[in-house]
Short mmCIF file of C-alpha atoms in Angstrom, two decimals:
data_model
loop_
_atom_site.label_atom_id
_atom_site.label_comp_id
_atom_site.label_asym_id
_atom_site.label_seq_id
_atom_site.Cartn_x
_atom_site.Cartn_y
_atom_site.Cartn_z
CA UNK A 12 12.55 0.14 -10.47
CA UNK A 13 13.80 3.27 -10.67
CA UNK A 14 13.77 4.90 -12.99
CA UNK A 15 12.11 3.39 -15.01
CA UNK A 16 8.86 4.24 -16.57
CA UNK A 17 6.42 1.90 -15.40
CA UNK A 18 1.98 2.09 -17.35
CA UNK A 19 -0.73 0.40 -15.74
CA UNK A 20 -3.96 0.66 -18.19
CA UNK A 21 -7.25 1.52 -16.24
CA UNK A 22 -9.93 0.44 -17.66
CA UNK A 23 -13.30 0.93 -16.53
CA UNK A 24 -17.13 -0.67 -18.41
CA UNK A 25 -20.20 1.51 -17.39
CA UNK A 26 -23.23 -1.18 -18.02
CA UNK A 27 -25.60 2.12 -16.97
CA UNK A 28 -26.59 3.63 -20.77
CA UNK A 29 -27.67 6.63 -18.15
CA UNK A 30 -24.61 7.07 -16.75
CA UNK A 31 -21.92 9.42 -18.23
CA UNK A 32 -18.70 7.67 -15.51
CA UNK A 33 -15.25 9.49 -14.80
CA UNK A 34 -12.39 8.53 -14.06
CA UNK A 35 -10.00 9.72 -11.43
CA UNK A 36 -7.60 8.14 -9.43
CA UNK A 37 -6.67 9.22 -5.70
CA UNK A 38 -4.96 11.31 -3.13
CA UNK A 39 -2.72 8.88 -2.77
CA UNK A 40 -0.40 9.02 -5.61
CA UNK A 41 2.99 8.76 -5.28
CA UNK A 42 4.89 12.19 -5.88
CA UNK A 43 5.17 11.78 -10.73
CA UNK A 44 2.42 9.63 -11.01
CA UNK A 45 -0.14 10.51 -12.72
CA UNK A 46 -3.36 9.44 -15.17
CA UNK A 47 -2.83 10.43 -18.84
CA UNK A 48 -5.74 11.17 -21.21
CA UNK A 49 -7.99 8.92 -21.73
CA UNK A 50 -7.07 6.77 -24.61
CA UNK A 51 -9.72 5.11 -25.68
CA UNK A 52 -13.36 5.28 -24.86
CA UNK A 53 -16.48 3.80 -26.66
CA UNK A 54 -20.71 4.58 -26.46
CA UNK A 55 -23.39 2.68 -27.33
CA UNK A 56 -24.44 -0.15 -25.71
CA UNK A 57 -22.67 -3.88 -27.34
CA UNK A 58 -23.65 -6.92 -25.38
CA UNK A 59 -24.24 -6.06 -21.32
CA UNK A 60 -21.19 -2.99 -22.01
CA UNK A 61 -22.49 0.41 -22.59
CA UNK A 62 -19.04 2.75 -22.28
CA UNK A 63 -15.35 1.82 -22.23
CA UNK A 64 -13.20 3.88 -21.07
CA UNK A 65 -9.25 3.11 -20.95
CA UNK A 66 -6.63 5.17 -19.02
CA UNK A 67 -2.56 4.07 -18.41
CA UNK A 68 -1.56 5.31 -15.14
CA UNK A 69 2.47 6.15 -15.55
CA UNK A 70 4.86 6.73 -13.69
CA UNK A 71 8.51 7.18 -13.16
CA UNK A 72 10.30 6.23 -9.61
CA UNK A 73 12.53 8.89 -8.82
CA UNK A 74 15.44 7.89 -7.67
CA UNK A 75 15.04 8.08 -3.44
CA UNK A 76 11.31 5.86 -4.62
CA UNK A 77 13.06 2.66 -3.96
CA UNK A 78 11.14 0.39 -1.95
CA UNK A 79 8.51 2.67 -1.45
CA UNK A 80 5.35 0.26 -1.57
CA UNK A 81 1.58 2.42 -1.49
CA UNK A 82 -2.12 1.59 -1.92
CA UNK A 83 -3.04 3.42 -4.30
CA UNK A 84 -7.19 3.64 -5.77
CA UNK A 85 -8.97 5.56 -9.21
CA UNK A 86 -12.42 6.28 -8.67
CA UNK A 87 -15.22 5.98 -11.01
CA UNK A 88 -17.40 8.55 -10.44
CA UNK A 89 -21.43 9.30 -11.99
CA UNK A 90 -20.47 13.03 -14.64
CA UNK A 91 -24.20 13.11 -14.85
CA UNK A 92 -26.42 13.49 -11.68
CA UNK A 93 -29.69 14.01 -11.86
CA UNK A 94 -31.35 13.54 -8.05
CA UNK A 95 -33.29 10.87 -8.76
CA UNK A 96 -30.56 7.73 -8.14
CA UNK A 97 -33.11 4.62 -6.48
CA UNK A 98 -31.30 5.08 -2.26
CA UNK A 99 -28.18 2.91 -1.31
CA UNK A 100 -26.73 3.33 -5.09
CA UNK A 101 -23.15 4.20 -4.58
CA UNK A 102 -22.22 7.21 -6.04
CA UNK A 103 -18.86 6.46 -6.14
CA UNK A 104 -17.43 2.88 -6.99
CA UNK A 105 -13.15 1.94 -6.19
CA UNK A 106 -10.73 -0.16 -6.46
CA UNK A 107 -7.38 -0.22 -5.44
CA UNK A 108 -3.48 -1.75 -6.36
CA UNK A 109 -0.43 -1.37 -5.32
CA UNK A 110 2.83 -0.01 -6.39
CA UNK A 111 5.85 -1.55 -5.11
CA UNK A 112 9.39 -0.22 -6.83
CA UNK A 113 11.98 -2.67 -6.26
CA UNK A 114 15.70 -1.57 -3.34
CA UNK A 115 18.44 -0.54 -4.81
CA UNK A 116 18.54 -0.65 -8.43
CA UNK A 117 18.73 1.72 -11.11
CA UNK A 118 17.96 2.28 -14.82
CA UNK A 119 19.86 4.37 -16.35
CA UNK A 120 18.73 7.12 -18.07
CA UNK A 121 19.94 8.23 -21.68
CA UNK A 122 23.18 8.98 -21.80
CA UNK A 123 24.41 9.32 -18.16
CA UNK A 124 27.56 7.73 -17.00
CA UNK A 125 27.88 6.85 -13.74
CA UNK A 126 29.68 10.21 -12.42
CA UNK A 127 26.28 11.48 -13.28
CA UNK A 128 24.81 8.78 -11.31
CA UNK A 129 26.96 8.47 -8.38
CA UNK A 130 25.83 12.40 -7.88
CA UNK A 131 22.75 11.61 -7.78
CA UNK A 132 23.13 8.79 -5.19
CA UNK A 133 25.99 10.98 -3.00
CA UNK A 134 28.96 8.89 -3.63
CA UNK A 135 31.51 8.53 -6.44
CA UNK A 136 31.82 6.32 -9.06
CA UNK A 137 34.44 3.50 -8.30
CA UNK A 138 31.80 2.18 -5.22
CA UNK A 139 29.03 1.98 -8.18
CA UNK A 140 31.76 1.18 -10.35
CA UNK A 141 32.99 -1.99 -8.09
CA UNK A 142 29.72 -3.61 -8.06
CA UNK A 143 28.50 -4.11 -11.45
CA UNK A 144 31.00 -5.68 -12.73
CA UNK A 145 28.60 -5.82 -16.04
CA UNK A 146 29.87 -2.57 -16.69
CA UNK A 147 33.15 -3.18 -17.85
CA UNK A 148 34.44 0.41 -18.42
CA UNK A 149 33.19 3.43 -16.38
CA UNK A 150 33.70 6.59 -19.04
CA UNK A 151 31.05 4.90 -21.22
CA UNK A 152 27.58 5.84 -22.15
CA UNK A 153 25.55 3.10 -20.79
CA UNK A 154 22.80 2.65 -23.01
CA UNK A 155 19.26 3.62 -21.33
CA UNK A 156 17.33 1.29 -19.27
CA UNK A 157 20.37 -0.52 -18.20
CA UNK A 158 19.87 -2.03 -14.31
CA UNK A 159 22.25 -0.99 -12.18
CA UNK A 160 23.21 -1.88 -8.49
CA UNK A 161 23.24 1.10 -6.06
CA UNK A 162 23.99 -0.61 -3.04
CA UNK A 163 23.69 -3.69 -1.28
CA UNK A 164 20.73 -5.43 0.49
CA UNK A 165 21.31 -5.57 3.86
CA UNK A 166 18.80 -7.56 6.62
CA UNK A 167 18.41 -5.86 9.78
CA UNK A 168 19.21 -8.28 12.41
CA UNK A 169 17.80 -8.19 16.86
CA UNK A 170 19.85 -5.18 18.52
CA UNK A 171 20.24 -2.31 15.55
CA UNK A 172 19.64 1.01 15.48
CA UNK A 173 19.68 3.10 12.37
CA UNK A 174 22.13 5.53 13.70
CA UNK A 175 24.06 2.12 14.56
CA UNK A 176 23.72 0.94 10.66
CA UNK A 177 25.14 4.02 10.10
CA UNK A 178 27.77 4.10 11.60
CA UNK A 179 29.14 0.77 11.18
CA UNK A 180 29.51 1.54 6.98
CA UNK A 181 29.96 5.04 7.04
CA UNK A 182 27.03 6.70 6.18
CA UNK A 183 24.26 8.71 7.58
CA UNK A 184 20.31 8.35 8.84
CA UNK A 185 19.02 10.51 5.86
CA UNK A 186 20.19 8.76 3.08
CA UNK A 187 18.93 5.36 4.57
CA UNK A 188 16.00 7.17 4.67
CA UNK A 189 16.49 8.54 1.20
CA UNK A 190 17.74 5.05 -0.19
CA UNK A 191 14.41 3.04 1.74
CA UNK A 192 11.23 4.21 1.40
CA UNK A 193 9.42 2.20 3.12
CA UNK A 194 11.38 2.65 6.00
CA UNK A 195 9.73 3.67 8.95
CA UNK A 196 13.24 6.10 10.79
CA UNK A 197 11.41 5.32 14.46
CA UNK A 198 10.26 1.40 13.81
CA UNK A 199 12.76 -1.75 11.87
CA UNK A 200 13.26 -5.28 12.67
CA UNK A 201 14.53 -8.05 12.03
CA UNK A 202 14.80 -9.57 8.71
CA UNK A 203 14.25 -6.55 7.26
CA UNK A 204 16.05 -5.99 4.13
CA UNK A 205 18.10 -2.24 3.51
CA UNK A 206 19.59 -1.20 0.84
CA UNK A 207 23.24 0.22 2.26
CA UNK A 208 25.42 1.94 0.22
CA UNK A 209 28.17 1.94 2.18
CA UNK A 210 31.46 3.77 2.54
CA UNK A 211 34.45 1.78 3.54
CA UNK A 212 36.42 5.04 4.09
CA UNK A 213 34.50 6.31 6.88
CA UNK A 214 32.66 2.53 8.14
CA UNK A 215 33.50 1.73 11.74
CA UNK A 216 35.71 -0.16 12.01
CA UNK A 217 36.02 -1.00 15.63
#
């Protein structure tokens, strides 16, 4: 969820005692994500394993990363290359997985009010309050980690364009793009799910 810290453990097991492996992230990490320091390392062979490293991928998706869907990769690189490695031996081992962020849901930060969250998403607290019946009083500090809706999911129908959707719900294409990080503004298709923050006062009523 946007605003909720994620920690993904990455573990490297080395079976060759002659290698000094380094665990690194690729260039495809989303903004704000990083590998923390090595928090566990061991050397000396135990069974078949001769070296272990463990690091966490740490990431708190930002308010404009809802819907992000990205393949991220990590590399294990030999930090001590002698030049005598066998022909064809890979210098780098790579493993990849997907990072995904749910749309339209935000995890509240410490001591945040609805009005502060509303300013992040360029709306007003009344709009957010109406979408969150579990929030009983709009002027109270909400607890950290509480999940709230910041929009509605809309299913694209045949003939839809971003401009038409924006006009219908009283928003604009730039806002749609900020609420849907995986959105290709030049290509949407029927069945796609979009997070939309409608403005009933500006919506097209024709």
